[in-house]
Amino acid sequence: MRIRKYCTIVMGALLLGAAGCKKLDLGPSYQDTDLTFWQKPEAAAESLNNCYAGMYSDDYYFFNESLSDNSFSSSSVNGGAAQSIAAGAYDGRTNRVAGEWAFHYGGIRNVNNLLANIDKVPELDAGLKARYQAEARFIRAFHYFHLVNWYGDVPLIKDEISYDESFNIARTAKVEVISYVLAELNEITGALPLKTEYADADKGRITKAAAAVLKAKVLLYDSKWPEAAAALQEIMTDTYGTYTLFPSFAGIFQPENENNSEVILNMEYVPVHRTQSMQRFFIPFSEGVLISGMAPSQSLVDDFVMTNGKGIHETGSGYNENAPFANRDPRLEATIIHDGSSFITKRGETVVIRTAPGTGDNAVDKADASKTGYYFRKYYDRTADGNNNSGLNLILFRYADVLLMYAEAKAMLGQLDEATWNQTIRPLRERAGFTDPAALNFANYAGLGNTGLTDLVRRERRTEMALESQRVFDIRRWKIAETVMNGTLYGMQVGGSHLVVDRRVFDASKHYRWPVPQADIDMNKNLLPNNTGW
């Protein structure tokens, strides 16, 4: 799907703002009226590509890390004011809070517009039409999934509404929205192709497996453990096509391995035609040549276990604070750049990155460099252009996530046994590069009990999925945000102590739900009452 830019006008109180300019394949021309556009044979495909382009944001994808304990945003602007939100200093007028609402409702409007008009498209094959409708309905379900996770009760708009109607619509209970999303996903799965049924030109489109993963996520996030486990097991037994762990953890995120055996759903990018430029914010300053707007936290670094499977603070771990990166989970080096890390530049040169004070452009004491002394390596694209514009796809769903969700569901049911371990955690660790039997054999963890096993799965999820827009949703659904997002965020150790980088605030009485944007409330009082505390 090759992408260009097209600006769509979003009308109505619920649909103002961030829908704005979207990237897509050859969208409707400004010369087309609504009537003439839908009379074009290519109208359905163009409109659907518009829906794909507006499904999610690269900015949200990456800066969600700074809304969690995984990273620090050094800018008050980037990520829609992620720094302010992490500090608890936000309300319904904050850029990200208002923008997320408008972004998703803009996407829902695009889907509803397609579904309302697709019958007008001449000579559209019936099978293709059914597939387009199913893809669009998935995208709408995906938007609602994000909306309920941020805002709770939200307006449920199933069809096109008029400008006047948009000023009067009220919020729908979260439980009803979730029920609708699950029903939609159940209905559309049959009309979606398997991955292998798509032509090469259609790689990246929504599949049966993608619908199954979203369904499982919805169930897991809603604490429906048995139903989630059952849905995930169907994916793991190839009901929706065959997916496997890609042999190299680091390789998953390299351009030459796009759409590999592990990828279930991407945000698709194409060099030159559609790119994202987010890596300039999190790679070493000497390579990004822009303010390091997002830096990994010490908390994230500390959660990578030792090669014997023990946490760094556990007795017998072998951790040495004078050599803190020795004998660690291999995913640490593949995910994070620290003082002394080897790094291959876009010019093909291998350099050593120094972040200790006084060591150069990437040092923690340089004005625009990382404030924590760490940078992200995952998603670094050496093929990006001189301005760090990258055509590298961003992965929304991958098979490792399926395994981790299944392990979590089984743990929550008290059923994380050796068989489940050998289906989930063990293959993930083996793929990562663990070889010590102490890290691989379930017998070494069976004595932890259910609480300990649940914590282990959560830590495994954090380290496997870092920088993939998962952690912020995890800490919120696990109801641990008030613990991990309150207090000090630390950076690397300098001298005998860790750098104090930021102060975080998370008020459990109000911050688990973002407020409905104030501008929308001003235009539509039916959106009241607002969420608790707002």
mmCIF file of N, CA and C in Angstrom, residues 453-505:
data_model
loop_
_atom_site.group_PDB
_atom_site.id
_atom_site.type_symbol
_atom_site.label_atom_id
_atom_site.label_comp_id
_atom_site.label_asym_id
_atom_site.label_seq_id
_atom_site.Cartn_x
_atom_site.Cartn_y
_atom_site.Cartn_z
ATOM 1 N N LEU A 453 4.849 -16.304 39.614
ATOM 2 C CA LEU A 453 4.819 -16.613 38.190
ATOM 3 C C LEU A 453 4.160 -15.491 37.397
ATOM 4 N N THR A 454 3.118 -14.901 37.973
ATOM 5 C CA THR A 454 2.466 -13.766 37.303
ATOM 6 C C THR A 454 3.436 -12.600 37.169
ATOM 7 N N ASP A 455 4.189 -12.315 38.221
ATOM 8 C CA ASP A 455 5.182 -11.234 38.161
ATOM 9 C C ASP A 455 6.258 -11.547 37.120
ATOM 10 N N LEU A 456 6.657 -12.812 37.036
ATOM 11 C CA LEU A 456 7.669 -13.211 36.059
ATOM 12 C C LEU A 456 7.169 -12.964 34.640
ATOM 13 N N VAL A 457 5.926 -13.361 34.374
ATOM 14 C CA VAL A 457 5.357 -13.160 33.041
ATOM 15 C C VAL A 457 5.274 -11.680 32.722
ATOM 16 N N ARG A 458 4.914 -10.872 33.689
ATOM 17 C CA ARG A 458 4.817 -9.429 33.460
ATOM 18 C C ARG A 458 6.188 -8.831 33.151
ATOM 19 N N ARG A 459 7.209 -9.289 33.860
ATOM 20 C CA ARG A 459 8.554 -8.786 33.582
ATOM 21 C C ARG A 459 9.028 -9.248 32.205
ATOM 22 N N GLU A 460 8.715 -10.498 31.876
ATOM 23 C CA GLU A 460 9.085 -11.014 30.560
ATOM 24 C C GLU A 460 8.417 -10.196 29.463
ATOM 25 N N ARG A 461 7.177 -9.830 29.702
ATOM 26 C CA ARG A 461 6.433 -9.026 28.724
ATOM 27 C C ARG A 461 7.071 -7.646 28.569
ATOM 28 N N ARG A 462 7.474 -7.063 29.678
ATOM 29 C CA ARG A 462 8.069 -5.732 29.613
ATOM 30 C C ARG A 462 9.348 -5.733 28.786
ATOM 31 N N THR A 463 10.211 -6.718 29.012
ATOM 32 C CA THR A 463 11.500 -6.721 28.332
ATOM 33 C C THR A 463 11.385 -7.163 26.870
ATOM 34 N N GLU A 464 10.488 -8.077 26.586
ATOM 35 C CA GLU A 464 10.287 -8.517 25.199
ATOM 36 C C GLU A 464 9.633 -7.431 24.357
ATOM 37 N N MET A 465 8.695 -6.685 24.938
ATOM 38 C CA MET A 465 7.857 -5.767 24.163
ATOM 39 C C MET A 465 8.223 -4.297 24.344
ATOM 40 N N ALA A 466 9.348 -3.992 24.971
ATOM 41 C CA ALA A 466 9.743 -2.592 25.157
ATOM 42 C C ALA A 466 9.804 -1.856 23.829
ATOM 43 N N LEU A 467 9.381 -0.607 23.837
ATOM 44 C CA LEU A 467 9.329 0.276 22.663
ATOM 45 C C LEU A 467 8.325 -0.216 21.615
ATOM 46 N N GLU A 468 7.310 -0.961 22.027
ATOM 47 C CA GLU A 468 6.286 -1.426 21.103
ATOM 48 C C GLU A 468 4.886 -0.989 21.540
ATOM 49 N N SER A 469 4.816 0.093 22.318
ATOM 50 C CA SER A 469 3.543 0.710 22.672
ATOM 51 C C SER A 469 2.645 -0.202 23.500
ATOM 52 N N GLN A 470 3.247 -1.041 24.338
ATOM 53 C CA GLN A 470 2.469 -1.974 25.149
ATOM 54 C C GLN A 470 2.475 -1.618 26.638
ATOM 55 N N ARG A 471 3.582 -1.147 27.134
ATOM 56 C CA ARG A 471 3.756 -1.003 28.578
ATOM 57 C C ARG A 471 2.735 -0.057 29.206
ATOM 58 N N VAL A 472 2.406 1.031 28.536
ATOM 59 C CA VAL A 472 1.474 1.989 29.134
ATOM 60 C C VAL A 472 0.108 1.349 29.360
ATOM 61 N N PHE A 473 -0.316 0.497 28.446
ATOM 62 C CA PHE A 473 -1.609 -0.166 28.614
ATOM 63 C C PHE A 473 -1.519 -1.262 29.667
ATOM 64 N N ASP A 474 -0.354 -1.915 29.744
ATOM 65 C CA ASP A 474 -0.178 -2.985 30.724
ATOM 66 C C ASP A 474 -0.244 -2.455 32.151
ATOM 67 N N ILE A 475 0.485 -1.384 32.445
ATOM 68 C CA ILE A 475 0.507 -0.901 33.827
ATOM 69 C C ILE A 475 -0.845 -0.332 34.232
ATOM 70 N N ARG A 476 -1.623 0.104 33.264
ATOM 71 C CA ARG A 476 -2.952 0.632 33.580
ATOM 72 C C ARG A 476 -3.950 -0.505 33.813
ATOM 73 N N ARG A 477 -3.901 -1.533 32.971
ATOM 74 C CA ARG A 477 -4.876 -2.622 33.153
ATOM 75 C C ARG A 477 -4.505 -3.492 34.357
ATOM 76 N N TRP A 478 -3.210 -3.560 34.699
ATOM 77 C CA TRP A 478 -2.793 -4.299 35.891
ATOM 78 C C TRP A 478 -2.994 -3.490 37.167
ATOM 79 N N LYS A 479 -3.368 -2.244 37.020
ATOM 80 C CA LYS A 479 -3.584 -1.335 38.147
ATOM 81 C C LYS A 479 -2.329 -1.206 39.021
ATOM 82 N N ILE A 480 -1.189 -1.065 38.346
ATOM 83 C CA ILE A 480 0.065 -0.824 39.076
ATOM 84 C C ILE A 480 0.649 0.543 38.740
ATOM 85 N N ALA A 481 -0.078 1.325 37.935
ATOM 86 C CA ALA A 481 0.459 2.620 37.505
ATOM 87 C C ALA A 481 0.703 3.545 38.684
ATOM 88 N N GLU A 482 -0.152 3.486 39.706
ATOM 89 C CA GLU A 482 0.046 4.368 40.852
ATOM 90 C C GLU A 482 1.308 4.018 41.633
ATOM 91 N N THR A 483 1.832 2.810 41.415
ATOM 92 C CA THR A 483 3.087 2.406 42.052
ATOM 93 C C THR A 483 4.288 2.750 41.179
ATOM 94 N N VAL A 484 4.248 2.369 39.903
ATOM 95 C CA VAL A 484 5.426 2.539 39.046
ATOM 96 C C VAL A 484 5.522 3.929 38.434
ATOM 97 N N MET A 485 4.431 4.697 38.468
ATOM 98 C CA MET A 485 4.441 6.043 37.873
ATOM 99 C C MET A 485 4.362 7.141 38.921
ATOM 100 N N ASN A 486 4.641 6.813 40.147
ATOM 101 C CA ASN A 486 4.703 7.819 41.211
ATOM 102 C C ASN A 486 6.119 7.876 41.768
ATOM 103 N N GLY A 487 6.661 9.065 41.875
ATOM 104 C CA GLY A 487 7.993 9.221 42.448
ATOM 105 C C GLY A 487 9.047 9.520 41.412
ATOM 106 N N THR A 488 10.255 9.065 41.657
ATOM 107 C CA THR A 488 11.414 9.462 40.867
ATOM 108 C C THR A 488 11.677 8.508 39.717
ATOM 109 N N LEU A 489 11.969 9.056 38.550
ATOM 110 C CA LEU A 489 12.486 8.278 37.433
ATOM 111 C C LEU A 489 13.997 8.495 37.407
ATOM 112 N N TYR A 490 14.740 7.388 37.420
ATOM 113 C CA TYR A 490 16.196 7.456 37.495
ATOM 114 C C TYR A 490 16.846 7.146 36.153
ATOM 115 N N GLY A 491 18.082 7.642 36.016
ATOM 116 C CA GLY A 491 18.913 7.320 34.883
ATOM 117 C C GLY A 491 20.115 6.506 35.316
ATOM 118 N N MET A 492 21.152 6.497 34.501
ATOM 119 C CA MET A 492 22.340 5.676 34.737
ATOM 120 C C MET A 492 23.033 6.044 36.041
ATOM 121 N N GLN A 493 23.868 5.136 36.513
ATOM 122 C CA GLN A 493 24.637 5.402 37.715
ATOM 123 C C GLN A 493 25.849 6.260 37.386
ATOM 124 N N VAL A 494 26.008 7.318 38.135
ATOM 125 C CA VAL A 494 27.163 8.197 38.018
ATOM 126 C C VAL A 494 27.745 8.354 39.415
ATOM 127 N N GLY A 495 28.975 7.906 39.563
ATOM 128 C CA GLY A 495 29.546 7.886 40.896
ATOM 129 C C GLY A 495 28.854 6.796 41.708
ATOM 130 N N GLY A 496 28.372 7.147 42.859
ATOM 131 C CA GLY A 496 27.737 6.140 43.715
ATOM 132 C C GLY A 496 26.229 6.150 43.693
ATOM 133 N N SER A 497 25.620 6.932 42.788
ATOM 134 C CA SER A 497 24.156 7.004 42.777
ATOM 135 C C SER A 497 23.638 7.164 41.349
ATOM 136 N N HIS A 498 22.357 6.897 41.200
ATOM 137 C CA HIS A 498 21.725 7.038 39.897
ATOM 138 C C HIS A 498 21.211 8.465 39.695
ATOM 139 N N LEU A 499 21.269 8.920 38.460
ATOM 140 C CA LEU A 499 20.793 10.261 38.133
ATOM 141 C C LEU A 499 19.301 10.396 38.421
ATOM 142 N N VAL A 500 18.919 11.478 39.033
ATOM 143 C CA VAL A 500 17.506 11.809 39.220
ATOM 144 C C VAL A 500 17.066 12.589 37.989
ATOM 145 N N VAL A 501 16.171 12.010 37.209
ATOM 146 C CA VAL A 501 15.828 12.573 35.907
ATOM 147 C C VAL A 501 14.476 13.269 35.911
ATOM 148 N N ASP A 502 13.491 12.680 36.597
ATOM 149 C CA ASP A 502 12.134 13.220 36.508
ATOM 150 C C ASP A 502 11.354 12.839 37.754
ATOM 151 N N ARG A 503 10.291 13.596 37.998
ATOM 152 C CA ARG A 503 9.351 13.273 39.064
ATOM 153 C C ARG A 503 8.001 12.946 38.421
ATOM 154 N N ARG A 504 7.493 11.770 38.701
ATOM 155 C CA ARG A 504 6.238 11.324 38.118
ATOM 156 C C ARG A 504 5.117 11.392 39.149
ATOM 157 N N VAL A 505 3.908 11.636 38.648
ATOM 158 C CA VAL A 505 2.720 11.677 39.507
ATOM 159 C C VAL A 505 1.604 10.908 38.828
#
